[in-house]
Tab-separated table of C-alpha atoms in Angstrom:
chain	number	residue	atom	x	y	z
A	1	UNK	CA	-27.321	-24.137	21.825
A	2	UNK	CA	-26.164	-20.294	20.605
A	3	UNK	CA	-27.841	-17.217	21.379
A	4	UNK	CA	-28.978	-15.012	19.075
A	5	UNK	CA	-25.921	-12.686	19.462
A	6	UNK	CA	-23.444	-15.720	19.121
A	7	UNK	CA	-22.570	-15.483	15.522
A	8	UNK	CA	-21.940	-12.147	13.765
A	9	UNK	CA	-23.288	-12.563	10.482
A	10	UNK	CA	-20.644	-10.295	8.519
A	11	UNK	CA	-20.500	-10.502	4.606
A	12	UNK	CA	-18.467	-13.444	3.146
A	13	UNK	CA	-15.124	-13.650	3.989
A	14	UNK	CA	-12.025	-15.353	3.268
A	15	UNK	CA	-10.190	-15.871	6.400
A	16	UNK	CA	-6.585	-17.123	6.993
A	17	UNK	CA	-5.048	-17.286	10.490
A	18	UNK	CA	-1.281	-17.837	9.611
A	19	UNK	CA	0.731	-19.250	12.864
A	20	UNK	CA	4.219	-18.911	14.346
A	21	UNK	CA	4.896	-21.591	15.711
A	22	UNK	CA	8.640	-20.912	16.302
A	23	UNK	CA	10.330	-22.972	19.122
A	24	UNK	CA	10.498	-20.077	21.247
A	25	UNK	CA	6.969	-20.032	22.055
A	26	UNK	CA	6.779	-22.292	24.664
A	27	UNK	CA	3.937	-25.207	24.848
A	28	UNK	CA	1.785	-23.408	27.272
A	29	UNK	CA	1.825	-20.219	25.047
A	30	UNK	CA	0.541	-22.568	21.788
A	31	UNK	CA	-2.145	-24.041	23.740
A	32	UNK	CA	-3.052	-20.123	24.747
A	33	UNK	CA	-3.007	-19.922	21.212
A	34	UNK	CA	-5.434	-22.424	20.401
A	35	UNK	CA	-7.637	-21.667	22.267
A	36	UNK	CA	-7.979	-18.181	21.411
A	37	UNK	CA	-8.393	-19.201	17.417
A	38	UNK	CA	-11.117	-21.069	18.421
A	39	UNK	CA	-12.580	-18.491	20.399
A	40	UNK	CA	-12.468	-16.740	17.596
A	41	UNK	CA	-14.327	-19.173	15.354
A	42	UNK	CA	-16.896	-19.507	17.669
A	43	UNK	CA	-17.954	-16.180	16.875
A	44	UNK	CA	-17.967	-16.639	13.299
A	45	UNK	CA	-20.437	-17.428	10.950
A	46	UNK	CA	-19.200	-20.479	9.393
A	47	UNK	CA	-19.507	-22.230	5.934
A	48	UNK	CA	-18.838	-22.277	2.692
A	49	UNK	CA	-20.734	-19.326	1.203
A	50	UNK	CA	-20.249	-17.130	4.620
A	51	UNK	CA	-17.265	-17.115	6.479
A	52	UNK	CA	-14.236	-19.778	4.803
A	53	UNK	CA	-11.667	-20.054	7.877
A	54	UNK	CA	-7.786	-21.436	6.522
A	55	UNK	CA	-4.866	-22.233	8.967
A	56	UNK	CA	-1.245	-22.370	8.081
A	57	UNK	CA	1.734	-22.240	10.614
A	58	UNK	CA	4.956	-21.120	9.931
A	59	UNK	CA	8.120	-22.121	11.884
A	60	UNK	CA	11.248	-22.277	9.256
A	61	UNK	CA	9.283	-24.072	6.506
A	62	UNK	CA	5.411	-23.569	6.415
A	63	UNK	CA	2.458	-25.770	6.569
A	64	UNK	CA	-1.083	-25.188	5.610
A	65	UNK	CA	-2.968	-27.216	8.535
A	66	UNK	CA	-6.580	-27.024	6.561
A	67	UNK	CA	-6.995	-24.364	3.672
A	68	UNK	CA	-9.765	-22.629	2.540
A	69	UNK	CA	-12.627	-25.047	0.998
A	70	UNK	CA	-10.901	-28.554	3.372
A	71	UNK	CA	-13.408	-27.912	5.987
A	72	UNK	CA	-17.761	-25.742	5.912
A	73	UNK	CA	-18.028	-27.174	9.576
A	74	UNK	CA	-16.988	-25.093	12.832
A	75	UNK	CA	-16.704	-28.556	14.933
A	76	UNK	CA	-14.782	-29.871	12.529
A	77	UNK	CA	-11.947	-26.949	12.527
A	78	UNK	CA	-11.630	-26.963	15.807
A	79	UNK	CA	-10.666	-30.413	16.104
A	80	UNK	CA	-8.256	-30.241	13.507
A	81	UNK	CA	-6.839	-26.811	15.342
A	82	UNK	CA	-6.393	-29.060	18.543
A	83	UNK	CA	-4.586	-31.843	16.492
A	84	UNK	CA	-1.737	-29.593	15.300
A	85	UNK	CA	1.921	-30.529	16.370
A	86	UNK	CA	4.325	-26.719	16.819
A	87	UNK	CA	6.965	-27.146	13.662
A	88	UNK	CA	9.351	-25.384	17.105
A	89	UNK	CA	12.123	-24.019	14.110
A	90	UNK	CA	12.636	-20.939	13.396
A	91	UNK	CA	10.778	-17.535	12.228
A	92	UNK	CA	10.240	-17.496	8.272
A	93	UNK	CA	7.806	-14.870	8.347
A	94	UNK	CA	8.268	-13.310	5.091
A	95	UNK	CA	8.103	-16.700	3.434
A	96	UNK	CA	5.499	-17.324	5.164
A	97	UNK	CA	3.279	-14.308	4.194
A	98	UNK	CA	4.843	-15.229	0.239
A	99	UNK	CA	2.185	-18.851	0.490
A	100	UNK	CA	-0.383	-16.773	2.118
A	101	UNK	CA	-0.581	-14.932	-1.015
A	102	UNK	CA	0.176	-17.666	-4.209
A	103	UNK	CA	-1.357	-20.477	-1.722
A	104	UNK	CA	-3.572	-20.327	0.214
A	105	UNK	CA	-5.549	-17.620	-0.760
A	106	UNK	CA	-5.445	-18.941	-5.038
A	107	UNK	CA	-9.141	-20.704	-6.247
A	108	UNK	CA	-7.521	-24.556	-5.942
A	109	UNK	CA	-7.017	-23.788	-2.419
A	110	UNK	CA	-10.796	-21.922	-1.855
A	111	UNK	CA	-9.965	-18.343	-2.082
A	112	UNK	CA	-13.602	-17.061	-3.672
A	113	UNK	CA	-13.145	-13.727	-6.565
A	114	UNK	CA	-15.269	-10.713	-5.160
A	115	UNK	CA	-15.351	-12.026	-1.695
A	116	UNK	CA	-12.483	-10.193	0.543
A	117	UNK	CA	-9.279	-11.950	2.192
A	118	UNK	CA	-8.515	-11.620	5.358
A	119	UNK	CA	-5.336	-12.980	7.658
A	120	UNK	CA	-4.571	-12.544	10.692
A	121	UNK	CA	-0.494	-13.284	11.577
A	122	UNK	CA	0.339	-14.112	14.939
A	123	UNK	CA	3.680	-14.255	16.221
A	124	UNK	CA	6.224	-14.079	19.465
A	125	UNK	CA	8.850	-12.779	17.464
A	126	UNK	CA	11.463	-10.474	15.002
A	127	UNK	CA	11.139	-12.499	11.707
A	128	UNK	CA	14.841	-14.044	10.424
A	129	UNK	CA	13.385	-12.881	6.684
A	130	UNK	CA	12.147	-9.635	5.202
A	131	UNK	CA	8.820	-8.999	5.180
A	132	UNK	CA	8.627	-5.560	3.931
A	133	UNK	CA	8.472	-6.402	0.203
A	134	UNK	CA	6.216	-9.287	0.664
A	135	UNK	CA	3.591	-7.822	3.001
A	136	UNK	CA	3.783	-4.929	0.408
A	137	UNK	CA	2.919	-7.239	-2.215
A	138	UNK	CA	0.295	-9.109	-0.716
A	139	UNK	CA	-1.627	-5.946	0.329
A	140	UNK	CA	-1.664	-4.629	-2.926
A	141	UNK	CA	-2.762	-7.820	-4.253
A	142	UNK	CA	-6.029	-7.161	-1.782
A	143	UNK	CA	-5.239	-9.195	1.196
A	144	UNK	CA	-5.735	-7.378	4.621
A	145	UNK	CA	-3.894	-8.140	7.072
A	146	UNK	CA	-3.641	-7.779	10.931
A	147	UNK	CA	-0.223	-8.308	12.581
A	148	UNK	CA	-0.929	-9.488	16.743
A	149	UNK	CA	2.783	-9.507	18.040
A	150	UNK	CA	3.083	-11.441	21.510
A	151	UNK	CA	5.643	-11.018	23.989
A	152	UNK	CA	9.274	-10.775	21.768
A	153	UNK	CA	7.418	-9.592	18.587
A	154	UNK	CA	8.445	-6.045	17.376
A	155	UNK	CA	6.575	-3.294	16.263
A	156	UNK	CA	8.752	-2.123	13.247
A	157	UNK	CA	8.572	-5.844	11.926
A	158	UNK	CA	4.526	-5.805	12.904
A	159	UNK	CA	3.847	-2.382	10.788
A	160	UNK	CA	5.726	-3.373	7.875
A	161	UNK	CA	3.315	-6.142	7.634
A	162	UNK	CA	0.522	-4.702	8.286
A	163	UNK	CA	-1.945	-2.855	6.521
A	164	UNK	CA	-3.185	0.282	7.414
A	165	UNK	CA	-3.938	1.676	9.309
A	166	UNK	CA	-2.296	0.493	11.992
A	167	UNK	CA	-4.124	1.867	14.892
A	168	UNK	CA	-6.370	-0.818	13.734
A	169	UNK	CA	-3.789	-3.863	12.094
A	170	UNK	CA	-1.957	-3.927	14.895
A	171	UNK	CA	-1.668	-5.435	18.390
A	172	UNK	CA	1.188	-6.235	20.408
A	173	UNK	CA	0.522	-7.674	23.848
A	174	UNK	CA	3.057	-7.800	26.311
A	175	UNK	CA	2.093	-12.069	27.302
A	176	UNK	CA	-0.114	-15.093	25.325
A	177	UNK	CA	-2.431	-14.754	27.780
A	178	UNK	CA	-3.599	-11.189	26.998
A	179	UNK	CA	-4.388	-11.912	23.440
A	180	UNK	CA	-7.932	-12.532	23.783
A	181	UNK	CA	-8.309	-9.299	23.596
A	182	UNK	CA	-7.583	-8.928	19.746
A	183	UNK	CA	-10.432	-11.496	19.362
A	184	UNK	CA	-12.668	-9.422	20.692
A	185	UNK	CA	-11.655	-6.098	19.206
A	186	UNK	CA	-11.212	-8.432	15.869
A	187	UNK	CA	-14.499	-9.812	16.163
A	188	UNK	CA	-16.115	-6.149	16.048
A	189	UNK	CA	-14.108	-6.004	12.842
A	190	UNK	CA	-15.016	-8.787	11.187
A	191	UNK	CA	-18.966	-7.796	12.619
A	192	UNK	CA	-19.625	-4.791	10.846
A	193	UNK	CA	-18.331	-5.836	7.371
A	194	UNK	CA	-21.654	-4.602	6.172
A	195	UNK	CA	-21.808	-1.197	7.102
A	196	UNK	CA	-23.018	-0.040	3.819
A	197	UNK	CA	-26.215	-1.283	4.987
A	198	UNK	CA	-25.905	-0.314	8.833
A	199	UNK	CA	-25.012	3.266	8.094
A	200	UNK	CA	-26.002	6.096	6.913
A	201	UNK	CA	-22.179	6.571	4.557
A	202	UNK	CA	-24.453	9.266	2.682
A	203	UNK	CA	-22.094	8.136	-0.855
A	204	UNK	CA	-23.048	9.806	-3.966
A	205	UNK	CA	-22.489	6.743	-6.426
A	206	UNK	CA	-22.163	3.554	-4.673
A	207	UNK	CA	-20.318	2.211	-1.272
A	208	UNK	CA	-18.414	-0.339	-0.850
A	209	UNK	CA	-17.382	-2.197	2.322
A	210	UNK	CA	-14.438	-3.503	4.003
A	211	UNK	CA	-13.606	-5.085	6.979
A	212	UNK	CA	-14.986	-3.170	10.030
A	213	UNK	CA	-15.487	-0.093	7.442
A	214	UNK	CA	-16.824	1.167	4.222
A	215	UNK	CA	-15.736	3.637	1.617
A	216	UNK	CA	-17.511	5.339	-1.249
A	217	UNK	CA	-16.524	5.297	-5.002
A	218	UNK	CA	-17.117	6.724	-7.309
A	219	UNK	CA	-17.806	6.137	-11.252
A	220	UNK	CA	-15.065	5.950	-13.836
A	221	UNK	CA	-13.485	9.651	-14.982
A	222	UNK	CA	-14.754	11.153	-12.078
A	223	UNK	CA	-12.863	11.474	-8.809
A	224	UNK	CA	-13.604	11.102	-4.751
A	225	UNK	CA	-13.675	14.874	-2.967
A	226	UNK	CA	-11.758	15.803	0.090
A	227	UNK	CA	-15.722	14.874	2.023
A	228	UNK	CA	-15.131	11.043	1.225
A	229	UNK	CA	-18.729	11.158	-0.595
A	230	UNK	CA	-19.416	13.198	-3.232
A	231	UNK	CA	-17.790	12.605	-6.300
A	232	UNK	CA	-16.855	15.500	-9.193
A	233	UNK	CA	-15.437	16.119	-12.158
A	234	UNK	CA	-12.205	18.438	-11.146
A	235	UNK	CA	-9.391	17.488	-13.056
A	236	UNK	CA	-5.530	18.929	-11.984
A	237	UNK	CA	-5.394	22.747	-11.952
A	238	UNK	CA	-2.574	23.911	-11.857
A	239	UNK	CA	0.630	22.538	-10.602
A	240	UNK	CA	4.778	22.431	-11.451
A	241	UNK	CA	5.562	18.811	-11.864
A	242	UNK	CA	9.655	17.496	-11.681
A	243	UNK	CA	9.275	13.837	-12.100
A	244	UNK	CA	13.529	11.995	-11.340
A	245	UNK	CA	14.023	9.106	-13.136
A	246	UNK	CA	16.621	6.495	-12.631
A	247	UNK	CA	18.441	5.294	-15.591
A	248	UNK	CA	20.601	3.241	-13.975
A	249	UNK	CA	22.181	-0.169	-15.239
A	250	UNK	CA	20.523	-1.934	-13.398
A	251	UNK	CA	17.154	-0.985	-14.711
A	252	UNK	CA	17.977	-2.856	-18.347
A	253	UNK	CA	16.717	-1.200	-21.271
A	254	UNK	CA	13.877	-2.983	-22.084
A	255	UNK	CA	12.277	-2.070	-18.050
A	256	UNK	CA	13.735	1.538	-19.049
A	257	UNK	CA	10.842	1.570	-22.104
A	258	UNK	CA	8.548	0.456	-18.826
A	259	UNK	CA	9.147	3.704	-16.816
A	260	UNK	CA	9.035	5.560	-19.402
A	261	UNK	CA	5.509	4.690	-20.117
A	262	UNK	CA	4.742	5.141	-16.944
A	263	UNK	CA	5.835	8.389	-16.913
A	264	UNK	CA	3.450	8.852	-19.772
A	265	UNK	CA	0.686	7.234	-17.415
A	266	UNK	CA	1.123	9.931	-15.445
A	267	UNK	CA	0.999	12.990	-17.421
A	268	UNK	CA	-2.290	11.293	-18.760
A	269	UNK	CA	-4.013	12.058	-16.021
A	270	UNK	CA	-3.245	15.620	-16.059
A	271	UNK	CA	-4.282	18.950	-17.066
A	272	UNK	CA	-0.455	20.065	-19.421
A	273	UNK	CA	-0.970	23.373	-20.953
A	274	UNK	CA	1.534	26.737	-20.362
A	275	UNK	CA	-1.500	28.013	-17.823
A	276	UNK	CA	-2.228	24.496	-16.755
A	277	UNK	CA	0.091	22.276	-15.271
A	278	UNK	CA	3.770	22.208	-16.771
A	279	UNK	CA	5.743	18.937	-16.693
A	280	UNK	CA	9.487	18.465	-16.533
A	281	UNK	CA	11.630	14.892	-16.770
A	282	UNK	CA	14.913	14.843	-15.225
A	283	UNK	CA	17.351	11.631	-15.673
A	284	UNK	CA	19.596	10.350	-13.702
A	285	UNK	CA	22.265	7.763	-13.420
A	286	UNK	CA	25.988	8.528	-12.277
A	287	UNK	CA	24.980	12.319	-13.174
A	288	UNK	CA	22.405	14.313	-14.229
A	289	UNK	CA	20.522	15.437	-17.024
A	290	UNK	CA	17.477	17.412	-17.798
A	291	UNK	CA	15.530	16.278	-20.259
A	292	UNK	CA	13.336	18.858	-20.432
A	293	UNK	CA	12.717	22.047	-18.344
A	294	UNK	CA	9.262	22.818	-17.301
A	295	UNK	CA	8.444	25.734	-20.080
A	296	UNK	CA	9.892	22.892	-22.656
A	297	UNK	CA	6.294	21.593	-23.927
A	298	UNK	CA	2.697	23.442	-23.272
A	299	UNK	CA	0.945	20.159	-24.693
A	300	UNK	CA	0.386	16.223	-23.157
A	301	UNK	CA	1.217	15.117	-26.533
A	302	UNK	CA	5.003	16.956	-27.106
A	303	UNK	CA	5.504	16.064	-23.715
A	304	UNK	CA	5.051	11.798	-24.207
A	305	UNK	CA	6.465	12.386	-27.450
A	306	UNK	CA	9.339	13.144	-25.531
A	307	UNK	CA	9.413	11.043	-22.591
A	308	UNK	CA	9.568	7.842	-25.752
A	309	UNK	CA	12.609	10.077	-26.938
A	310	UNK	CA	15.225	9.914	-24.141
A	311	UNK	CA	18.029	7.939	-24.515
A	312	UNK	CA	18.713	5.493	-21.544
A	313	UNK	CA	22.073	6.381	-19.610
A	314	UNK	CA	22.626	3.145	-17.753
A	315	UNK	CA	24.813	3.624	-15.167
A	316	UNK	CA	25.258	4.698	-11.548
A	317	UNK	CA	22.507	5.548	-9.390
A	318	UNK	CA	23.454	9.370	-7.381
A	319	UNK	CA	19.709	10.073	-5.793
A	320	UNK	CA	21.175	12.621	-3.784
A	321	UNK	CA	23.026	14.522	-6.555
A	322	UNK	CA	19.637	14.687	-8.521
A	323	UNK	CA	17.219	16.002	-5.790
A	324	UNK	CA	19.887	18.997	-5.189
A	325	UNK	CA	19.093	19.798	-9.253
A	326	UNK	CA	16.129	18.946	-9.222
A	327	UNK	CA	15.753	21.983	-6.339
A	328	UNK	CA	18.333	24.235	-7.263
A	329	UNK	CA	17.277	24.190	-11.114
A	330	UNK	CA	14.591	21.886	-12.222
A	331	UNK	CA	11.940	24.730	-9.837
A	332	UNK	CA	13.990	27.533	-10.710
A	333	UNK	CA	11.742	30.159	-12.773
A	334	UNK	CA	14.584	30.169	-15.184
A	335	UNK	CA	13.156	26.853	-16.001
A	336	UNK	CA	9.384	27.021	-16.440
A	337	UNK	CA	8.324	26.773	-12.222
A	338	UNK	CA	6.494	29.688	-11.845
A	339	UNK	CA	7.272	32.485	-8.883
A	340	UNK	CA	6.126	31.077	-5.385
A	341	UNK	CA	4.556	34.239	-5.098
A	342	UNK	CA	1.607	32.297	-7.095
A	343	UNK	CA	1.267	29.587	-4.641
A	344	UNK	CA	1.000	26.917	-7.732
A	345	UNK	CA	2.095	23.538	-5.959
A	346	UNK	CA	5.576	21.675	-6.824
A	347	UNK	CA	4.886	18.820	-6.828
A	348	UNK	CA	8.494	16.366	-7.367
A	349	UNK	CA	8.148	12.438	-7.883
A	350	UNK	CA	10.961	10.436	-7.677
A	351	UNK	CA	11.201	7.096	-9.626
A	352	UNK	CA	14.317	4.522	-8.197
A	353	UNK	CA	15.111	0.353	-8.436
A	354	UNK	CA	18.032	0.805	-5.906
A	355	UNK	CA	20.217	2.073	-2.971
A	356	UNK	CA	21.295	5.135	-3.494
A	357	UNK	CA	25.302	5.487	-3.753
A	358	UNK	CA	25.088	8.935	-2.120
A	359	UNK	CA	23.696	10.330	0.560
A	360	UNK	CA	20.149	11.753	0.232
A	361	UNK	CA	19.384	12.479	4.001
A	362	UNK	CA	20.809	16.683	3.052
A	363	UNK	CA	19.039	17.297	-0.276
A	364	UNK	CA	15.330	15.328	0.939
A	365	UNK	CA	15.018	17.166	3.526
A	366	UNK	CA	15.520	21.001	1.946
A	367	UNK	CA	13.484	19.308	-1.391
A	368	UNK	CA	10.353	19.311	1.234
A	369	UNK	CA	11.427	22.497	3.520
A	370	UNK	CA	11.666	24.327	0.232
A	371	UNK	CA	7.881	23.555	0.045
A	372	UNK	CA	8.033	20.883	-2.961
A	373	UNK	CA	5.272	17.841	-1.767
A	374	UNK	CA	7.897	14.914	-2.988
A	375	UNK	CA	6.216	11.485	-3.941
A	376	UNK	CA	8.919	8.331	-4.244
A	377	UNK	CA	7.992	4.835	-6.246
A	378	UNK	CA	10.061	2.390	-5.598
A	379	UNK	CA	11.037	-0.819	-7.533
A	380	UNK	CA	12.404	-4.071	-7.170
A	381	UNK	CA	16.012	-3.367	-4.626
A	382	UNK	CA	14.962	-0.144	-4.064
A	383	UNK	CA	15.471	0.822	-0.328
A	384	UNK	CA	12.208	1.844	1.888
A	385	UNK	CA	14.235	3.588	4.074
A	386	UNK	CA	15.214	6.131	1.421
A	387	UNK	CA	12.027	6.306	-0.258
A	388	UNK	CA	10.277	7.140	2.949
A	389	UNK	CA	12.915	10.023	3.704
A	390	UNK	CA	12.385	11.251	0.406
A	391	UNK	CA	8.425	11.297	1.085
A	392	UNK	CA	6.245	14.302	1.944
A	393	UNK	CA	3.871	13.835	5.288
A	394	UNK	CA	1.695	11.442	5.561
A	395	UNK	CA	4.937	8.694	4.598
A	396	UNK	CA	2.347	6.662	3.341
A	397	UNK	CA	-0.304	8.989	1.059
A	398	UNK	CA	3.250	9.372	-0.969
A	399	UNK	CA	5.357	6.276	-1.047
A	400	UNK	CA	5.357	3.510	-3.101
A	401	UNK	CA	6.703	0.715	-3.696
A	402	UNK	CA	6.395	-2.729	-5.652
A	403	UNK	CA	7.986	-5.720	-6.498
A	404	UNK	CA	8.448	-5.477	-9.640
A	405	UNK	CA	8.911	-3.259	-12.946
A	406	UNK	CA	5.639	-5.364	-14.995
A	407	UNK	CA	3.435	-3.633	-11.724
A	408	UNK	CA	4.076	-0.122	-11.947
A	409	UNK	CA	1.694	0.438	-13.891
A	410	UNK	CA	-0.796	-0.090	-11.186
A	411	UNK	CA	0.505	2.836	-10.035
A	412	UNK	CA	0.551	4.638	-12.294
A	413	UNK	CA	-3.282	4.448	-11.574
A	414	UNK	CA	-3.165	5.018	-7.979
A	415	UNK	CA	-1.183	8.609	-8.482
A	416	UNK	CA	-3.219	10.193	-10.140
A	417	UNK	CA	-1.835	14.097	-9.168
A	418	UNK	CA	-5.076	15.283	-8.757
A	419	UNK	CA	-5.115	18.697	-7.734
A	420	UNK	CA	-8.568	20.823	-7.899
A	421	UNK	CA	-8.505	24.574	-8.249
A	422	UNK	CA	-8.736	26.460	-4.944
A	423	UNK	CA	-12.303	28.196	-4.946
A	424	UNK	CA	-10.489	31.794	-6.047
A	425	UNK	CA	-6.966	31.142	-7.758
A	426	UNK	CA	-4.306	33.168	-6.548
A	427	UNK	CA	-6.413	34.785	-3.055
A	428	UNK	CA	-6.082	31.574	-1.629
A	429	UNK	CA	-3.114	31.884	0.967
A	430	UNK	CA	-2.042	28.254	0.588
A	431	UNK	CA	-0.272	27.484	4.243
A	432	UNK	CA	-0.012	23.428	3.726
A	433	UNK	CA	0.320	21.878	0.595
A	434	UNK	CA	-1.890	19.320	0.797
A	435	UNK	CA	-4.734	21.649	2.884
A	436	UNK	CA	-6.419	23.824	-0.824
A	437	UNK	CA	-8.967	21.105	-1.451
A	438	UNK	CA	-6.284	18.793	-0.162
A	439	UNK	CA	-4.608	19.581	-3.344
A	440	UNK	CA	-2.429	16.405	-4.131
A	441	UNK	CA	-5.628	14.142	-3.538
A	442	UNK	CA	-4.528	10.825	-4.476
A	443	UNK	CA	-7.380	9.114	-6.470
A	444	UNK	CA	-8.361	8.129	-3.178
A	445	UNK	CA	-6.643	8.627	0.013
A	446	UNK	CA	-3.874	5.520	-0.134
A	447	UNK	CA	-5.202	4.450	2.447
A	448	UNK	CA	-8.219	3.384	0.354
A	449	UNK	CA	-5.899	2.187	-2.114
A	450	UNK	CA	-5.850	-1.335	-0.224
A	451	UNK	CA	-9.774	-1.472	-0.385
A	452	UNK	CA	-10.021	-0.729	-3.983
A	453	UNK	CA	-7.412	-3.267	-4.683
A	454	UNK	CA	-9.553	-6.163	-2.187
A	455	UNK	CA	-12.924	-4.149	-4.204
A	456	UNK	CA	-11.384	-3.889	-7.582
A	457	UNK	CA	-13.956	-6.304	-9.708
A	458	UNK	CA	-16.971	-3.829	-8.548
A	459	UNK	CA	-14.192	-0.472	-10.132
A	460	UNK	CA	-14.688	-0.715	-13.606
A	461	UNK	CA	-11.381	-0.330	-14.619
């Protein structure tokens, strides 16, 4: 019965809808949501080898209506959607995202390896629990999240859930009857899944499809250049890097060892020498201690050995004091920072696992005003707002969060502070620390790191 253009042919996708059925969703609104779901399903190429769909509703609890492997036929899905009875309680969105991550996208429920995972969350209100951390974890695992807010939903929560870039993944409409507009936009995204074969991508090495887009990747040991297409071996040129590591007692001894490994993993990605990259290390707790200044060691081996010998302070968390110390001492010429006239990028990286006990605003601002490019890496109870305040713009490229210490090595993988030498070192006037060959280019723009996780099986890590 369908016309030739009815179904969109995407590559295979595992798609799960997460539907808010809290009591604020009125009965006629729930009916609109039902129709919206069915309308989207009608445009998809549904089947166990093509697009698999699961539907989960949530309120104060989570209920799976059907999993990715339950139905292979559209009519059975439509029947199941028409039989959904709303839970009509609270709005535990964080709980629902955790279910999505641990259950809905699990092999037991029909998730396929190497197939993109896409989630569409439809909600009409503010979550009653925390969503930022769990959503970050879900995105790190490669789930692409679209957040659709209706009526009383707020933009901050939607952005905390959704994948970047937000203009493609966040949708807010005033009324349920406008929700179909998202359907049209989403359909276009999903239908363009095989972009590598439909556009002239110009990738040097390999093109990787992502929902509605694509990106280029490079073989191991090479970096994607600023044009997003070519690969090059350019490692870091000269940077002065100071790492500030949190030695507060909440970190715990065994995790402090993991932090040291994290530091060494970052050092491994750099080209360390007296004339190349210099690295300094500062530990802070209730006070601040320079473990070694920028001019102390000139080889990666010496730096890594010194890192492993660092003693754990095990007291408070004075992040503001540490930023002040970094600005006033660590980046001074006396401690080995090269003169500002040489335009050697100054990069500060703060690693913390909790809320600061002092004010960070003043020195976070002063560090950036002094031209230091700031990265913020948070674990566990680290506060997202503080990390964002420390991080340079664009914040999305300079701030990382993970829930537990065992995952910080994946951050280090994405956090290669790769710096390409300017065409003629010295002549170049660097107005913007990120302009000169995009001086600090993370492995690939972090916007793509999500897509990389989705495609991690393609990357020969």
